[in-house]
Short mmCIF file of C-alpha atoms in Angstrom, two decimals:
data_model
loop_
_atom_site.label_atom_id
_atom_site.label_comp_id
_atom_site.label_asym_id
_atom_site.label_seq_id
_atom_site.Cartn_x
_atom_site.Cartn_y
_atom_site.Cartn_z
CA ILE B 16 106.75 124.15 132.18
CA ARG B 17 109.79 125.89 134.45
CA LEU B 18 110.97 122.80 136.40
CA PRO B 19 114.73 121.63 136.58
CA GLU B 20 115.93 119.59 133.62
CA PHE B 21 116.47 116.27 135.42
CA ILE B 22 112.95 116.36 136.27
CA LEU B 23 112.63 116.39 132.90
CA GLN B 24 114.84 113.76 132.38
CA VAL B 25 112.92 111.55 134.78
CA PHE B 26 109.92 111.69 133.17
CA THR B 27 110.89 110.61 129.43
CA ILE B 28 112.96 107.70 130.28
CA ALA B 29 109.97 106.78 132.56
CA GLY B 30 107.08 107.53 129.84
CA SER B 31 109.98 105.93 127.12
CA VAL B 32 110.12 102.78 129.53
CA THR B 33 106.71 102.77 130.36
CA ILE B 34 105.79 102.53 126.10
CA LEU B 35 107.81 100.16 125.44
CA TRP B 36 107.13 98.06 128.25
CA HIS B 37 103.20 98.01 126.82
CA ILE B 38 104.41 96.97 123.43
CA ARG B 39 107.09 94.59 124.38
CA LYS B 40 105.25 91.58 122.94
CA HIS B 41 104.15 93.22 119.80
CA ILE B 42 107.78 93.94 118.74
CA ILE B 43 109.47 91.30 119.96
CA SER B 44 107.44 88.74 118.16
CA ALA B 45 107.37 90.84 114.74
CA ARG B 46 111.01 91.33 115.38
CA PHE B 47 112.27 88.21 115.75
CA LEU B 48 110.57 86.32 112.83
CA VAL B 49 111.33 89.26 110.55
CA LEU B 50 115.49 90.33 111.54
CA PRO B 51 116.24 86.71 111.38
CA MET B 52 115.10 86.36 107.92
CA SER B 53 116.50 89.44 106.57
CA ILE B 54 119.89 88.30 107.39
CA SER B 55 119.38 85.90 106.01
CA PHE B 56 118.81 87.28 102.70
CA GLN B 57 121.94 89.78 103.36
CA VAL B 58 124.36 87.53 103.50
CA ILE B 59 123.06 85.11 100.78
CA ALA B 60 122.79 88.14 98.87
CA GLY B 61 127.02 88.50 100.09
CA ILE B 62 128.39 85.54 99.32
CA PHE B 63 126.67 85.83 95.70
CA LEU B 64 127.63 88.66 94.45
CA GLU B 65 131.22 87.99 96.03
CA THR B 66 130.93 84.73 93.50
CA SER B 67 129.99 87.13 90.75
CA LEU B 68 132.77 89.78 90.86
CA PRO B 69 134.52 88.78 87.83
CA ALA B 70 131.75 88.70 85.97
CA LEU B 71 130.77 92.84 87.19
CA ILE B 72 134.02 94.20 86.85
CA ALA B 73 134.28 93.47 83.55
CA ILE B 74 131.98 95.83 82.57
CA PRO B 75 132.61 99.39 83.32
CA GLY B 76 130.18 101.83 85.82
CA ILE B 77 128.30 98.29 87.25
CA LEU B 78 130.14 98.34 90.50
CA VAL B 79 129.36 102.68 90.72
CA PHE B 80 126.10 101.81 89.62
CA LEU B 81 124.99 98.72 91.41
CA PRO B 82 124.01 100.07 94.90
CA ALA B 83 121.51 102.73 93.68
CA PHE B 84 120.42 99.53 92.02
CA LEU B 85 119.39 97.62 93.99
CA ALA B 86 118.41 100.70 96.26
CA LEU B 87 116.23 101.67 93.59
CA GLY B 88 114.59 98.42 93.39
CA GLY B 89 113.83 98.13 97.23
CA ASN B 90 111.93 101.36 97.57
CA LEU B 91 109.91 100.89 93.87
CA SER B 92 109.08 97.26 96.53
CA SER B 93 108.39 99.29 99.81
CA PHE B 94 105.98 101.25 97.55
CA VAL B 95 104.05 99.04 96.67
CA ALA B 96 104.08 97.58 100.36
CA SER B 97 103.75 100.70 102.38
CA ARG B 98 100.16 100.96 99.94
CA THR B 99 99.39 97.58 100.35
CA SER B 100 99.75 97.91 103.77
CA THR B 101 97.76 101.74 103.64
CA GLN B 102 94.78 99.38 101.75
CA LEU B 103 94.24 96.83 103.95
CA HIS B 104 94.59 99.24 107.68
CA LEU B 105 91.89 101.56 105.49
CA GLY B 106 89.42 98.93 104.67
CA THR B 107 89.71 99.49 100.29
CA LEU B 108 91.84 96.20 99.72
CA SER B 109 90.54 92.83 101.16
CA ALA B 110 93.56 90.30 101.73
CA GLU B 111 93.22 88.28 99.04
CA PHE B 112 95.72 87.02 96.69
CA THR B 113 93.90 89.06 93.85
CA ILE B 114 94.43 92.17 92.78
CA ARG B 115 91.99 94.46 92.53
CA ARG B 116 91.47 97.81 90.91
CA ASN B 117 93.08 100.00 93.16
CA SER B 118 95.62 97.07 93.46
CA LEU B 119 96.62 97.40 89.58
CA ALA B 120 96.42 101.70 89.63
CA GLU B 121 99.15 101.36 92.43
CA VAL B 122 101.03 98.18 90.33
CA LEU B 123 100.85 100.49 86.64
CA ASN B 124 102.48 103.44 88.53
CA VAL B 125 105.48 101.26 89.67
CA VAL B 126 105.98 99.60 86.70
CA ALA B 127 105.79 102.95 84.60
CA LEU B 128 107.83 104.20 87.29
CA SER B 129 110.84 101.49 86.83
CA PHE B 130 110.37 102.65 82.89
CA LEU B 131 111.24 105.50 83.55
CA LEU B 132 113.90 105.02 86.24
CA PHE B 133 116.30 102.45 85.84
CA PRO B 134 117.01 104.16 82.93
CA LEU B 135 117.88 107.30 83.36
CA LEU B 136 119.94 105.41 86.69
CA GLY B 137 122.36 104.16 83.91
CA VAL B 138 122.56 107.52 82.12
CA ILE B 139 123.72 109.10 85.33
CA THR B 140 125.76 106.69 86.12
CA PHE B 141 127.50 106.63 82.86
CA ALA B 142 127.65 110.38 83.15
CA ILE B 143 128.99 110.75 86.95
CA GLU B 144 131.96 107.00 85.66
CA SER B 145 133.10 109.16 83.11
CA VAL B 146 133.58 112.23 85.00
CA LEU B 147 134.89 110.81 87.60
CA TYR B 148 137.32 107.57 86.48
CA SER B 149 137.37 108.84 82.59
CA SER B 150 135.21 105.50 81.73
CA GLN B 151 135.47 103.78 78.22
CA GLY B 152 132.57 101.46 78.90
CA SER B 153 129.35 101.69 76.37
CA LEU B 154 126.18 104.15 77.57
CA LEU B 155 123.68 101.94 75.76
CA GLU B 156 124.72 98.91 77.04
CA LEU B 157 124.16 100.01 80.63
CA VAL B 158 120.74 101.34 80.11
CA ARG B 159 120.39 98.33 78.51
CA ILE B 160 121.52 96.03 81.56
CA SER B 161 120.08 99.40 84.50
CA TRP B 162 116.38 98.45 81.65
CA GLU B 163 116.22 94.95 81.57
CA ALA B 164 117.42 94.10 85.18
CA GLY B 165 115.62 96.87 86.70
CA LEU B 166 112.30 95.89 85.09
CA LEU B 167 113.18 92.14 86.27
CA THR B 168 113.07 92.75 90.17
CA THR B 169 110.41 95.50 89.48
CA LEU B 170 107.88 93.38 87.94
CA VAL B 171 109.36 90.22 90.47
CA VAL B 172 109.98 92.04 93.75
CA ALA B 173 108.17 94.81 94.30
CA ILE B 174 104.92 93.63 92.47
CA LEU B 175 104.38 90.10 93.14
CA LEU B 176 106.67 89.36 96.15
CA GLY B 177 105.36 93.04 97.74
CA PHE B 178 101.50 92.81 97.05
CA SER B 179 101.91 88.63 99.01
CA ILE B 180 104.24 89.46 101.79
CA SER B 181 101.67 91.91 102.16
CA ILE B 182 98.65 89.83 102.38
CA LEU B 183 100.60 86.96 104.39
CA SER B 184 101.56 89.05 107.30
CA TRP B 185 98.12 90.83 107.32
CA ARG B 186 96.58 86.96 107.34
CA PHE B 187 98.96 85.80 110.58
CA ASN B 188 97.79 88.88 112.24
CA PHE B 189 101.41 91.12 111.95
CA ASP B 190 101.78 94.63 110.92
CA PRO B 191 102.43 94.54 107.45
CA ASP B 192 104.21 98.19 108.70
CA ASP B 193 106.92 96.66 110.52
CA VAL B 194 107.25 93.62 108.26
CA THR B 195 107.03 94.03 104.38
CA ILE B 196 109.45 96.82 104.23
CA PRO B 197 112.27 95.05 106.31
CA VAL B 198 112.12 92.36 104.31
CA LEU B 199 111.66 93.40 100.71
CA SER B 200 114.66 95.16 101.67
CA ALA B 201 116.91 91.95 101.97
CA VAL B 202 114.71 90.35 99.35
CA THR B 203 115.57 93.14 96.94
CA ASP B 204 119.38 93.04 97.24
CA LEU B 205 119.31 88.76 96.11
CA ILE B 206 116.90 88.86 93.60
CA GLY B 207 118.27 92.28 92.12
CA ILE B 208 121.77 91.23 92.50
CA PHE B 209 120.60 87.36 90.74
CA PHE B 210 119.07 89.04 88.02
CA LEU B 211 121.54 91.44 87.55
CA MET B 212 124.41 88.33 86.14
CA LEU B 213 121.07 87.10 84.70
CA VAL B 214 121.17 89.86 82.22
CA LEU B 215 125.19 90.17 82.22
#
């Protein structure tokens, strides 16, 4: 369609404003609940991390490992939440706190991934730090810490909370796609640091 550029811009802006106006209530209601909760968990996680720094810096490789560890835990949690949300939308899962056969398959997949990915994360972290910083840390110790803390984080956050928050948001008439992943990402930071310090 041959139209002047400013007319296309006007149509784009008008269309965007119209869409936002019609879904404003949905956006505000969900985000008003989610964002303050997520920010609170992030702040608490930051305070906990700051008080734990002396113990963390005592082990070579931990500070290189920490961001990837928390991101991996958040990704696994989001995987469970998004799959649960999809099943709720499709009607293949009822909003009950009971793990059915189709949900059990997702849980086992996440556990299998955690068994594989967290030790691999420890190996990759050790290799990168050895090349960049000539680390004298122990590979086995870093892999053990990664595996134990990662498995605890996966079991509690990814499986228990990922599933439960999806069900709760559905019961309270919130779309799990809008609620679960932001909340779980923030909660994973807090609980992941807690389990990491527990293992250390």
